[in-house]
Tab-separated table of C-alpha atoms and ligand atoms in Angstrom:
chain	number	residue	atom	x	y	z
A	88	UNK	CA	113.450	121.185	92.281
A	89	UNK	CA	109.712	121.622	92.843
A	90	UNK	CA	109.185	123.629	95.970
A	91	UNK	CA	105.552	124.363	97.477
A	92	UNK	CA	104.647	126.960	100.356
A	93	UNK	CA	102.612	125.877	103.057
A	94	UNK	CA	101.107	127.554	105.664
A	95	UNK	CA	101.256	126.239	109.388
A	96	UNK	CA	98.914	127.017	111.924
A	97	UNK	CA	99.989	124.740	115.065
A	98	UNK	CA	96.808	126.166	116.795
A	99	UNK	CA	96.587	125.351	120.607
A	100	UNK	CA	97.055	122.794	123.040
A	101	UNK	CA	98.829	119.419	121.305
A	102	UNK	CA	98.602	121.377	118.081
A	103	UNK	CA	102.148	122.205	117.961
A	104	UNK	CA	104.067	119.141	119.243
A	105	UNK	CA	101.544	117.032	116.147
A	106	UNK	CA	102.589	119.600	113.699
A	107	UNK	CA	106.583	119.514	114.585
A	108	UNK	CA	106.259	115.354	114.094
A	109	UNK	CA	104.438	116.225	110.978
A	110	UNK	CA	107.154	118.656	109.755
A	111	UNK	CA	109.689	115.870	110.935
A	112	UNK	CA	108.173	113.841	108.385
A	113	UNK	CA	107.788	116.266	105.872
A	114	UNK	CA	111.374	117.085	105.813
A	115	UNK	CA	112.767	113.505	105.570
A	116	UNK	CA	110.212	112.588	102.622
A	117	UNK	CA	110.931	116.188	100.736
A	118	UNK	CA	114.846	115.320	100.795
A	119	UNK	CA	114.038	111.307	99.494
A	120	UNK	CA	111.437	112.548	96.727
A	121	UNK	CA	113.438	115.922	95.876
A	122	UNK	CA	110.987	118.506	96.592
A	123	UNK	CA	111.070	121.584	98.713
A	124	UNK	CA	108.306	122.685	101.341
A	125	UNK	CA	108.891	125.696	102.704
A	126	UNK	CA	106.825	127.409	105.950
A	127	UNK	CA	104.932	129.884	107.319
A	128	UNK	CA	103.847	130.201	110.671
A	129	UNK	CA	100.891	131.599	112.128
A	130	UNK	CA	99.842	131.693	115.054
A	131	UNK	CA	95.535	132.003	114.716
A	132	UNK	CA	93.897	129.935	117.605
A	133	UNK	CA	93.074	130.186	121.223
A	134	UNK	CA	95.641	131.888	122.536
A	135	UNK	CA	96.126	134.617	119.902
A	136	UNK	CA	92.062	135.130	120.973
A	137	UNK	CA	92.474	135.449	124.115
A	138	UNK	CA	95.302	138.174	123.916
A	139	UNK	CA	94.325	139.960	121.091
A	140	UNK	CA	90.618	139.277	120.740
A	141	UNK	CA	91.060	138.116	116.470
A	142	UNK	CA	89.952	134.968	115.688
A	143	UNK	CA	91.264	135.223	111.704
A	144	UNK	CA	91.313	138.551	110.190
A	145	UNK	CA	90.448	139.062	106.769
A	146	UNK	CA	93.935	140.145	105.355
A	147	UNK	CA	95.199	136.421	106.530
A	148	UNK	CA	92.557	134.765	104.541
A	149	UNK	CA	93.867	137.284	101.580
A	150	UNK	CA	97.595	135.780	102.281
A	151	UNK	CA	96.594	132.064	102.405
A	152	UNK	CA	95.268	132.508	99.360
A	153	UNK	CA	98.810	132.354	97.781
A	154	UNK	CA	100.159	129.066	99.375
A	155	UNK	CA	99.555	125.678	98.063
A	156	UNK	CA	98.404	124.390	101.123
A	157	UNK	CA	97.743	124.687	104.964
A	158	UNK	CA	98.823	122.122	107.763
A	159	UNK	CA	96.701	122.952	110.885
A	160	UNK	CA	97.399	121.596	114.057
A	161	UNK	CA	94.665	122.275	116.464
A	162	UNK	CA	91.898	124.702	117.607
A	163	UNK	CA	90.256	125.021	120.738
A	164	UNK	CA	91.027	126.257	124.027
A	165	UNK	CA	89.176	124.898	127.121
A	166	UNK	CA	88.836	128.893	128.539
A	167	UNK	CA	87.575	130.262	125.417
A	168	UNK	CA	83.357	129.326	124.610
A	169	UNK	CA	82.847	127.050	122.267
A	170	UNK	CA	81.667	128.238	118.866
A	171	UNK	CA	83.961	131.073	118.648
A	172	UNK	CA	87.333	129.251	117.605
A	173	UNK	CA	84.933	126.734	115.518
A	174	UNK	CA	83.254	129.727	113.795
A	175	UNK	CA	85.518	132.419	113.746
A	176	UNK	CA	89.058	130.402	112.371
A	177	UNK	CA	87.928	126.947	111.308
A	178	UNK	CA	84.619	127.533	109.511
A	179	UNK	CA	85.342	130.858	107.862
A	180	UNK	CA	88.555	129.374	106.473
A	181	UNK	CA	86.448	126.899	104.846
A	182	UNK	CA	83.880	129.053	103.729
A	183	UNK	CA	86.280	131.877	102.467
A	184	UNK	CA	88.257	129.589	100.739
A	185	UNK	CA	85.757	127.413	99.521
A	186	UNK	CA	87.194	124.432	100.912
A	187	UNK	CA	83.995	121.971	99.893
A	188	UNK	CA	85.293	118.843	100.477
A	189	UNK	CA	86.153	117.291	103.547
A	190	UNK	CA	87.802	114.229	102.894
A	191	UNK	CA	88.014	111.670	105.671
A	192	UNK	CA	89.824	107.944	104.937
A	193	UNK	CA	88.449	105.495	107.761
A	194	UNK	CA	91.369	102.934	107.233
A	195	UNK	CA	92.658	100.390	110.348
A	196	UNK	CA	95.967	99.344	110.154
A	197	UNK	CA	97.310	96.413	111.646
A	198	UNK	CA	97.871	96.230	115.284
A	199	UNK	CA	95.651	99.091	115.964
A	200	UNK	CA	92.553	98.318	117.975
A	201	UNK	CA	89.036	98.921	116.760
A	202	UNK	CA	86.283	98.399	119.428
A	203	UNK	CA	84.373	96.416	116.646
A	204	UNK	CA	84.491	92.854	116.932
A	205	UNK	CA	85.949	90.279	114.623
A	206	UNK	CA	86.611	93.018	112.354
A	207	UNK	CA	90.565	93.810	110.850
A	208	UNK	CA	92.363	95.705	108.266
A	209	UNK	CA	90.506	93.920	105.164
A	210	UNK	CA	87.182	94.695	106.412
A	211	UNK	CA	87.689	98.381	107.700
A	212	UNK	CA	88.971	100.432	104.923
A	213	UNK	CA	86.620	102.813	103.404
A	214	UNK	CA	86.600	106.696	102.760
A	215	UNK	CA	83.952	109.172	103.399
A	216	UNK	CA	83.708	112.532	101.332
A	217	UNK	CA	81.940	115.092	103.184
A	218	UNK	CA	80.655	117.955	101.622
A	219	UNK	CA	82.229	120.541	103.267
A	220	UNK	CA	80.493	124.422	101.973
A	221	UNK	CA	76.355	123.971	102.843
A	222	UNK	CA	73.532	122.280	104.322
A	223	UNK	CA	72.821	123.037	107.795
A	224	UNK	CA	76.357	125.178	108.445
A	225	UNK	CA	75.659	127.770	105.694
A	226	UNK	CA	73.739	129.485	108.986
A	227	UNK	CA	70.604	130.094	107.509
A	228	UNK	CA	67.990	130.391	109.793
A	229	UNK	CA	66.430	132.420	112.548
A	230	UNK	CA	64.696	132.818	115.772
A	231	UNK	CA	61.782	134.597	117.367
A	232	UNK	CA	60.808	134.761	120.387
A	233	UNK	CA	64.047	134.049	122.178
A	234	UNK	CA	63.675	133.083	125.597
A	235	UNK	CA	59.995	133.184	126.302
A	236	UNK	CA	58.012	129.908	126.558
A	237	UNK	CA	57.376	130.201	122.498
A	238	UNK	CA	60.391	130.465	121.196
A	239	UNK	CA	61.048	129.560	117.882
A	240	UNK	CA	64.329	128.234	116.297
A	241	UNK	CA	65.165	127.257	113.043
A	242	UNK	CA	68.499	126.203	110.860
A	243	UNK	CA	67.967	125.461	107.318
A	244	UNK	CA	69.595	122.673	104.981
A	245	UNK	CA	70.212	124.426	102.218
A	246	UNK	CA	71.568	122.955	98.907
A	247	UNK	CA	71.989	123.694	95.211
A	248	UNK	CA	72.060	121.687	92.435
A	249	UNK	CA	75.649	122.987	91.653
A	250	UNK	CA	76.789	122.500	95.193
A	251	UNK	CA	76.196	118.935	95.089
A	252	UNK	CA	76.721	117.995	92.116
A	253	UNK	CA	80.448	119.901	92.530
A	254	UNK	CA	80.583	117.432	95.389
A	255	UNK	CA	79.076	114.464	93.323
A	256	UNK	CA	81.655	115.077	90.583
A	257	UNK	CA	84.912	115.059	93.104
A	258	UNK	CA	83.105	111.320	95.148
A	259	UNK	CA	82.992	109.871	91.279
A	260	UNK	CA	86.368	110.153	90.295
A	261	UNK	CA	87.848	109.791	94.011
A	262	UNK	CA	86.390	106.257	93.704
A	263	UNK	CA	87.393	105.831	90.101
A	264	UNK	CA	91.040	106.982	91.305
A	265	UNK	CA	90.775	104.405	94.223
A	266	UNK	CA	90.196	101.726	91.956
A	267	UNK	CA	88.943	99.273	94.411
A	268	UNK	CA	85.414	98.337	94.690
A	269	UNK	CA	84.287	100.813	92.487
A	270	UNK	CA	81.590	101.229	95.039
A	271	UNK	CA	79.816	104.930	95.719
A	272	UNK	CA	77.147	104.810	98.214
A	273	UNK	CA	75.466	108.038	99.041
A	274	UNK	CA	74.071	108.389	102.171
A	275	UNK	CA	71.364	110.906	103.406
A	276	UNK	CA	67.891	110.612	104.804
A	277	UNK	CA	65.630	111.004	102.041
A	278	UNK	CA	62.752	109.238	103.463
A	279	UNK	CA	62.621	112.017	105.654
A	280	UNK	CA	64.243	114.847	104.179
A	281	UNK	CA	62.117	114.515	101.033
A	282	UNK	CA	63.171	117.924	99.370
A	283	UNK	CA	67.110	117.898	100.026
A	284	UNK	CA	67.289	114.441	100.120
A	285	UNK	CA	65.794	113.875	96.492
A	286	UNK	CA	68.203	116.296	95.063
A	287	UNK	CA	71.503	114.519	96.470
A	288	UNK	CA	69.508	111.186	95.263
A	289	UNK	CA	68.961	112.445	91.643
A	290	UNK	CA	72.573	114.231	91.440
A	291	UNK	CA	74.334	110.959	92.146
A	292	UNK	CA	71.951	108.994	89.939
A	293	UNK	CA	72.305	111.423	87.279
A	294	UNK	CA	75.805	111.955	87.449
A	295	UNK	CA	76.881	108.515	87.514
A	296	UNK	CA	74.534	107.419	84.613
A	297	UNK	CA	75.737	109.862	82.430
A	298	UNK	CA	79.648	110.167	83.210
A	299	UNK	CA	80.456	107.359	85.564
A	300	UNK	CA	79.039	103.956	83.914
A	301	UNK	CA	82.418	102.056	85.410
A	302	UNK	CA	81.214	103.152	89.189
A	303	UNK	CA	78.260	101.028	91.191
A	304	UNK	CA	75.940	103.109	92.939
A	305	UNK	CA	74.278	102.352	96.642
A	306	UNK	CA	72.158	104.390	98.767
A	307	UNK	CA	71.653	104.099	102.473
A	308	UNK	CA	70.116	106.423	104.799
A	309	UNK	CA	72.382	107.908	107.366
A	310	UNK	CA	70.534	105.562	110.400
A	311	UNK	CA	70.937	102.911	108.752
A	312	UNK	CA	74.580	103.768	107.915
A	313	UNK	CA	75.563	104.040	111.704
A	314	UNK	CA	74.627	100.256	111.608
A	315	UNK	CA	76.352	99.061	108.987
A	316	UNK	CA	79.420	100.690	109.772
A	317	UNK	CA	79.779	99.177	113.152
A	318	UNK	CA	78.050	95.455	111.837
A	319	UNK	CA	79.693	95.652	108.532
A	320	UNK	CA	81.967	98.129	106.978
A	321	UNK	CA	83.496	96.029	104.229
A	322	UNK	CA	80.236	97.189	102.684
A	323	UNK	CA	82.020	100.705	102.031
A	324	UNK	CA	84.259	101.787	99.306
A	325	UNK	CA	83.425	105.273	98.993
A	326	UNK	CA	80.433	107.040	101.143
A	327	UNK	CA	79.582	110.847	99.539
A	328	UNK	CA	76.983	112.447	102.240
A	329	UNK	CA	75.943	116.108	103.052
A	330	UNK	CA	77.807	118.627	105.758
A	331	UNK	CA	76.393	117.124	108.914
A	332	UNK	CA	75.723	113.477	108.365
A	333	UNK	CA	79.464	113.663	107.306
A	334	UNK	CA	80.012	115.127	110.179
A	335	UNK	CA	78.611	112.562	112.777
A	336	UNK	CA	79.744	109.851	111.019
A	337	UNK	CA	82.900	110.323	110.398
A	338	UNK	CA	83.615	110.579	114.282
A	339	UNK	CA	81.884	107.086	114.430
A	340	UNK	CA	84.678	106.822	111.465
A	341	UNK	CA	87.371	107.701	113.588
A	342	UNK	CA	86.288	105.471	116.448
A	343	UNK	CA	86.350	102.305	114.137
A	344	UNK	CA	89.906	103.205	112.940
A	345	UNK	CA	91.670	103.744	116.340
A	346	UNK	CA	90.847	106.560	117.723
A	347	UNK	CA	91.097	110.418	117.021
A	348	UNK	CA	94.788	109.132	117.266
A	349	UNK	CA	95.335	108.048	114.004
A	350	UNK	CA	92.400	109.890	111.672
A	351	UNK	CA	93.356	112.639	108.985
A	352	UNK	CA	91.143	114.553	107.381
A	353	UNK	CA	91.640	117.247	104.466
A	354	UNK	CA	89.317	120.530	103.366
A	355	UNK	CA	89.822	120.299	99.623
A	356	UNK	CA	89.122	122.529	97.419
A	357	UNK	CA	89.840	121.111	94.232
A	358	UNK	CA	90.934	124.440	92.257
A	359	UNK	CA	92.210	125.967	95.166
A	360	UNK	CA	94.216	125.863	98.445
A	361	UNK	CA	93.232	123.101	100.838
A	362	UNK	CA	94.019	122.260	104.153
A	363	UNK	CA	95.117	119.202	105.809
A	364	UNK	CA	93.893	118.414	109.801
A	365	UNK	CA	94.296	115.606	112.239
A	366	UNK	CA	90.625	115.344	113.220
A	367	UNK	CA	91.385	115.292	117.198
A	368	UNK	CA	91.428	118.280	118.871
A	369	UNK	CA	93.363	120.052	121.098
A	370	UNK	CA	93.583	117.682	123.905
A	371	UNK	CA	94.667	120.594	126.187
A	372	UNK	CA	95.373	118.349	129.897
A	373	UNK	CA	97.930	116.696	127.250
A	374	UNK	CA	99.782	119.835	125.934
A	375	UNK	CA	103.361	119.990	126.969
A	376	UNK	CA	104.205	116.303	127.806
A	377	UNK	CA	105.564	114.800	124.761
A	378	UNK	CA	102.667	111.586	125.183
A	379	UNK	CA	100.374	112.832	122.631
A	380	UNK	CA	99.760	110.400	119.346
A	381	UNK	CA	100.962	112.037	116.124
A	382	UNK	CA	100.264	110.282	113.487
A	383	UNK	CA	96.796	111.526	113.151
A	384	UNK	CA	99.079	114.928	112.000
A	385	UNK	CA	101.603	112.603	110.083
A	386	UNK	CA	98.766	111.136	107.814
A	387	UNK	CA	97.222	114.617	107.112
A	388	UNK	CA	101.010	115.159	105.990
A	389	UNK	CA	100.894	112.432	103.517
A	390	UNK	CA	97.268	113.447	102.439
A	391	UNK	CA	98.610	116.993	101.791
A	392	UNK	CA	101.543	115.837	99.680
A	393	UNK	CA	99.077	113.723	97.443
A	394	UNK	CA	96.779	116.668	97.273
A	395	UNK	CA	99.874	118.959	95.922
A	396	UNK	CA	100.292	116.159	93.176
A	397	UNK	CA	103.649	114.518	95.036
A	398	UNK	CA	101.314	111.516	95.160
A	399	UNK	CA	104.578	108.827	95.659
A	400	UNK	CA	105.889	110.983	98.558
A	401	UNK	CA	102.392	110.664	100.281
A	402	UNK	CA	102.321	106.640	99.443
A	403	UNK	CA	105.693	106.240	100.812
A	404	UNK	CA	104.645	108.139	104.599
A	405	UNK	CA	101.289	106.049	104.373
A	406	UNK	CA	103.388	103.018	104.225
A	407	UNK	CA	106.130	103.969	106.696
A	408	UNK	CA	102.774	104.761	109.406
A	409	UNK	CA	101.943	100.982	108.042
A	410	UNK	CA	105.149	99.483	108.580
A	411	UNK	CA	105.615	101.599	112.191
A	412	UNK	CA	102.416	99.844	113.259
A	413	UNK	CA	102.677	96.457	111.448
A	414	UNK	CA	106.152	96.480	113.148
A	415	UNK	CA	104.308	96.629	116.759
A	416	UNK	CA	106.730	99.097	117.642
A	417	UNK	CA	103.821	101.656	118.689
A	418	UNK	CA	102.066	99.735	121.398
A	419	UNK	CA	98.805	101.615	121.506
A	420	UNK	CA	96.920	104.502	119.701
A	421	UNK	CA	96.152	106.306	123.314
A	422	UNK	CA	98.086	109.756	123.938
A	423	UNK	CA	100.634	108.237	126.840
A	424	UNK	CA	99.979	104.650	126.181
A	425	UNK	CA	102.529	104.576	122.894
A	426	UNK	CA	105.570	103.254	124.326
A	427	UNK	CA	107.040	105.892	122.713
A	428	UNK	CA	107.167	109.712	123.203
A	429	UNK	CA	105.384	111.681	120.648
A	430	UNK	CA	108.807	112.793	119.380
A	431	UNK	CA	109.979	109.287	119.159
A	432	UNK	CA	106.994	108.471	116.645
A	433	UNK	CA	108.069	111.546	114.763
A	434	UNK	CA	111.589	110.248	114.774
A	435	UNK	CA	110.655	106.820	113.836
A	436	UNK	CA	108.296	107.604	110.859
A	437	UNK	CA	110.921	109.915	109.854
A	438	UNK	CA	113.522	107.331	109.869
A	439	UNK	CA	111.575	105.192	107.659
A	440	UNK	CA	110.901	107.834	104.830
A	441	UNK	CA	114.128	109.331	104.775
B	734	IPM	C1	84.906	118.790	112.318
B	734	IPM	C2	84.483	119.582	113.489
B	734	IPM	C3	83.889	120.910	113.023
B	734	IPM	C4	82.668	120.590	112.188
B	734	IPM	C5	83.534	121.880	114.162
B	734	IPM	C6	84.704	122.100	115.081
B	734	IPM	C7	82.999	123.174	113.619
B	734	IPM	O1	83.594	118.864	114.275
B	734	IPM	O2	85.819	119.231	111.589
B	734	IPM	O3	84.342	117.716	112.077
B	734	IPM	O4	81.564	120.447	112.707
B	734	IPM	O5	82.825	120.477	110.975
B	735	MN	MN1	83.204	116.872	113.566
């Protein structure tokens, strides 16, 4: 029997009670499919902060090293100040582990609301890989001057030829893999950003010309993006971007598919451990009443398994949170507006794998 380890970290607020649905799942898909998942728990996060003052030691970075995944929860806690957690757990796991893609599907399922008009399952199903290691978060930068009337501030978008076209490489056969459109549109702002924007432009040329004839290519500039995916997103197969345009739009991504709700998202590194992430965060005034959403943590689930290779055990959750939601049975993607506990979701999707 193939067995994987996987590290937990629940993290704080709704973390846990996502996580436990998640497991739920896990379980009853590992039994169907024959595989074994077996789990470590840590406890990194707000709490352990605020007792202990560690954010993530080095020596746990060492140890996650030798599992084939991580399933995290949430971080954040509404006493600690923001940018510690962020920095201290989230980033530095996916700089020390060289996590450099952040994969984000932006896919509507039936019955789920989407604040965009007219629009339904065929026209909102696209994926957006993020690149995950540089640009503005690699913290280059500096200030002088700090707090007189000339301060100076700067944060630099810094890129490499190899760090993009790493990234490049993964978006090309991700949408060759996908097999739908065939359709990889970069998006950046390289009427602007004429420097780092004409190096992502030339990579993805490049790259495709040479090694991907089978994929089309499209560019749009991140604006411009914004637009289209609210006025038409059945433009999108596959969107590659840099660290923070990914960023803001894939929230916009999230919005168009439900709600933080129902949106997964993975840190990949290809050749080495990745970790899997509903995209919401902690929703602390939530924590403790059983009414929080958790598919968003199921669906990270079923990108993990696919990640680890057990790509029919993933398909086979995917369709069960189909199914659950083309059945009506989950009446709304809101924490406490389900019709359903958060346990009962678990349950359900459970039921429907097992
Ligand atoms: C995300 C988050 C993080 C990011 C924050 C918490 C550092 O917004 O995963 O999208 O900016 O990448
Ligand atoms: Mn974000």
């Amino acid at each position: 029997m193939k067995s994987y380890n996987i590290a937990l970290m629940p993290g704080d607020g709704t973390g846990p009670e996502v996580v436990a649905e998640g497991i739920k799942v896990l379980d009853a898909v590992s039994k169907s499919f024959g595989i074994k998942l077996n789990y470590t728990k840590y406890d990194f996060g707000g709490e352990r902060y605020k007792r202990t003052g560690e954010t993530l030691p080095d020596s746990a970075i060492e140890e996650f090293r030798k599992f084939n995944a991580i399933y995290l929860g949430a971080i954040g806690h509404p006493d600690v100040k923001p940018g510690i957690l962020e920095l201290g757990i989230l980033l530095k796991l996916r700089f020390a582990l060289d996590q450099y893609i952040n994969l984000r599907p932006v896919k509507l399922y039936p019955n789920v609301d989407t604040p965009l008009k007219d629009k339904g399952p065929e026209q909102i199903d696209f994926v957006v890989i993020r690149e995950n290691s540089g640009g503005i978060y690699t913290g280059m930068g500096g200030a002088a001057m700090v707090g007189t009337s000339q301060e100076i501030a700067t944060q630099v978008m810094v890129y490499s030829r190899s760090v993009v076209e790493r990234c490049m490489r993964f978006a090309y056969d991700y949408t060759r893999r996908r097999n739908r459109k065939k359709l990889l549109t970069l998006v950046h702002k390289c009427n602007v950003l004429t420097y780092a924007g004409d190096l992502w432009v030339r990579t993805h040329n490049e790259v495709g010309e040479k090694d991907y004839p089978d994929i089309k290519r499209d560019y749009n500039h991140v604006d411009a993006c914004t637009m289209w995916m609210v006025k038409s997103p059945e433009f999108y197969d596959v969107i590659v971007t840099e660290n923070l345009f990914g960023d803001i739009i894939t929230d916009l991504g999230a919005m168009i598919q439900g709600g933080m709700g129902i949106a997964a998202g993975g840190n990949i590194n290809p050749e080495g451990v990745s970790m899997f992430e509903p995209i919401g965060g902690s929703a602390p005034k939530y924590t403790g009443q059983n009414v929080i959403n958790p598919l968003a943590a199921i669906s990270a689930a079923a990108m993990m398994l696919d990640n680890l290779g057990e790509c029919e055990a993933g398909a086979a959750i995917d369709k069960a949170v189909h199914d659950a939601l083309d059945s009506g049975k989950i009446k709304s993607m809101s924490a406490g507006r389900m019709g359903m506990s958060t346990t009962q979701v678990g349950d359900l999707i459970a039921s429907m794998v097992a």
